[in-house]
PDB file of C-alpha atoms in Angstrom:
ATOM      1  CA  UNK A   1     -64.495 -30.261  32.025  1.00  0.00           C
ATOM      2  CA  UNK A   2     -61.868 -29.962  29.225  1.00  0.00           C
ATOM      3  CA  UNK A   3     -60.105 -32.075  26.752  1.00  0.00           C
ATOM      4  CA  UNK A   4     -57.391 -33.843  29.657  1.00  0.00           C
ATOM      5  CA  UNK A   5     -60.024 -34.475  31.532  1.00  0.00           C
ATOM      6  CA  UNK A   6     -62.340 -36.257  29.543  1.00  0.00           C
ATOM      7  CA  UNK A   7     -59.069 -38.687  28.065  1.00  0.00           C
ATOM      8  CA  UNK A   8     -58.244 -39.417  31.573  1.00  0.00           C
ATOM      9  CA  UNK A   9     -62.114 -40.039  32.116  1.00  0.00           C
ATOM     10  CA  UNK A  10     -61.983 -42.745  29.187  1.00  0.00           C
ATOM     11  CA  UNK A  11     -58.823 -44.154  30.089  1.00  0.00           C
ATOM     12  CA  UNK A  12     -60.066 -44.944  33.412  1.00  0.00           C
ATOM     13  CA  UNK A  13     -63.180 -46.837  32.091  1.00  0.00           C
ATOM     14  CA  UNK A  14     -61.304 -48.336  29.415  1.00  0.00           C
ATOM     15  CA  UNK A  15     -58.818 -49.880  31.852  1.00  0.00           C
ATOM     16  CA  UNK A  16     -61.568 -50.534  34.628  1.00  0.00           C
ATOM     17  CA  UNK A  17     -63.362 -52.698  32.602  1.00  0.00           C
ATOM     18  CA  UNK A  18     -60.938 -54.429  31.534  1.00  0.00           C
ATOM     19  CA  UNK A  19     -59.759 -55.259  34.658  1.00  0.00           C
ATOM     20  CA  UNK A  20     -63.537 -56.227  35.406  1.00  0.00           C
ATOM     21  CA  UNK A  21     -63.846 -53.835  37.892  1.00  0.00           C
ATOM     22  CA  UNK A  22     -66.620 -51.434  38.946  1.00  0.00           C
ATOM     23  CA  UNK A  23     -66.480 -48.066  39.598  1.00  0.00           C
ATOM     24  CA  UNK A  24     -66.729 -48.714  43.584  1.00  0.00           C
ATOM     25  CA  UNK A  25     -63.936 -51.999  43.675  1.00  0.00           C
ATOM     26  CA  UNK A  26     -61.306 -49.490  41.807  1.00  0.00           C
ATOM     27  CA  UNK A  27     -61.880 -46.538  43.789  1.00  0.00           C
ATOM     28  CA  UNK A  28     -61.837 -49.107  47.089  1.00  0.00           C
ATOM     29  CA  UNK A  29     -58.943 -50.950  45.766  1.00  0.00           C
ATOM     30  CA  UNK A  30     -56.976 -47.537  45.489  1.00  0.00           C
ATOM     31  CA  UNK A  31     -58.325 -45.983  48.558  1.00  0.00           C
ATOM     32  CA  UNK A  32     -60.402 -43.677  47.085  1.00  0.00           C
ATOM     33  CA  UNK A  33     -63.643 -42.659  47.914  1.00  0.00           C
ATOM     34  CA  UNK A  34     -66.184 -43.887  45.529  1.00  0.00           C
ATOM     35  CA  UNK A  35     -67.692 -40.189  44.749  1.00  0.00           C
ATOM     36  CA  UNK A  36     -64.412 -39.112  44.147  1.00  0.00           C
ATOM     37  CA  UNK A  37     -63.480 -41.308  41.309  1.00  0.00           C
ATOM     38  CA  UNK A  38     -66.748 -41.809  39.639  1.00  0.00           C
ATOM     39  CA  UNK A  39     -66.020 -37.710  38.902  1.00  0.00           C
ATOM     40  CA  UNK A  40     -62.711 -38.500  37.680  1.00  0.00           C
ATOM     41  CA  UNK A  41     -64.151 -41.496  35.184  1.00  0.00           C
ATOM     42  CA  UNK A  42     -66.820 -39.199  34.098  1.00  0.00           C
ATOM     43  CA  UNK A  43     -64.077 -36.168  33.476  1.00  0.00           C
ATOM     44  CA  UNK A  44     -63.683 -34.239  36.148  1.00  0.00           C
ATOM     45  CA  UNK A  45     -60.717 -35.203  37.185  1.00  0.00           C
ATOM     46  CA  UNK A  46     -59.516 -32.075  39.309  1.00  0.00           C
ATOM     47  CA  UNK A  47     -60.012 -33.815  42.962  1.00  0.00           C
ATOM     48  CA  UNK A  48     -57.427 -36.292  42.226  1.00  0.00           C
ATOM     49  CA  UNK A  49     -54.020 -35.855  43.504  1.00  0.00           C
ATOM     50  CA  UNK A  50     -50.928 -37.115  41.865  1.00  0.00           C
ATOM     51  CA  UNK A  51     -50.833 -40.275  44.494  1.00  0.00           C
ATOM     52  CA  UNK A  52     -54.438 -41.025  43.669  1.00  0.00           C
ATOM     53  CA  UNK A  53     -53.468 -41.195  40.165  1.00  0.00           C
ATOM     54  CA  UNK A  54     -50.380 -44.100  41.093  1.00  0.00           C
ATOM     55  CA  UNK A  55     -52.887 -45.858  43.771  1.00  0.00           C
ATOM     56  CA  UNK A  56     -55.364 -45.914  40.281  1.00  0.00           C
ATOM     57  CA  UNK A  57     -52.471 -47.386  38.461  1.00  0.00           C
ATOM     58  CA  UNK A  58     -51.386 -49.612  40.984  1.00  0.00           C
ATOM     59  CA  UNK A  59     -55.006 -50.965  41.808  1.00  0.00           C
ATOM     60  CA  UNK A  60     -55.131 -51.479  37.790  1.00  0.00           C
ATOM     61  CA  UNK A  61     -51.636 -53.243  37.528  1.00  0.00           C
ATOM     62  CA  UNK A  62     -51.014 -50.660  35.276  1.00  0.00           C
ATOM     63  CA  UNK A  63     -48.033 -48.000  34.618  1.00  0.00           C
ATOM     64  CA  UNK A  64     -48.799 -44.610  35.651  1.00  0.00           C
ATOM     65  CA  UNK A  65     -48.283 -42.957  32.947  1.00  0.00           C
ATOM     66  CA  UNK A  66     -50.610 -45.380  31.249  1.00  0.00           C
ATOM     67  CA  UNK A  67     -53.594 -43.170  32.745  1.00  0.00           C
ATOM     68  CA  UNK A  68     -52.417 -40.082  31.226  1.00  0.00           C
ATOM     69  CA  UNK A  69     -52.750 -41.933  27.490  1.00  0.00           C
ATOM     70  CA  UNK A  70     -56.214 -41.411  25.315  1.00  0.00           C
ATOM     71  CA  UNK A  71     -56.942 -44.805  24.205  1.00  0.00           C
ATOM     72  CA  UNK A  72     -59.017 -43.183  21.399  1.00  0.00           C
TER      73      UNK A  72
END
């Protein structure tokens, strides 16, 4: 894991919970499978493709490039 990965990771969470989500309703809501994004939220992003990244957005009502920014 490294540095990107880890801010994405947070974002995610950050952004998930506010949306009151779990970790299973966002990955289903943005067609992801459940495995999948529970690595990305936990920093291991490198399975996720540029389109999951907009269907995470999307599911989150959320710009894109929102994901990409450390809430820290």
């Amino acid at each position: 894991m490294d540095a990107r990965g880890e801010a994405l990771g947070r974002r995610l969470r950050v952004l998930r919970t506010s949306a009151g989500l779990d970790p299973t309703e966002l990955a289903a809501a943005a067609g992801l499978d459940p495995a999948t994004y529970r690595r990305a939220e936990a920093g291991d992003p490198a399975t996720l493709t540029y389109l999951d990244l907009v269907a995470l957005a999307d599911a989150l009502a959320v710009p894109a490039d929102s994901l990409l920014a450390d809430p820290a």
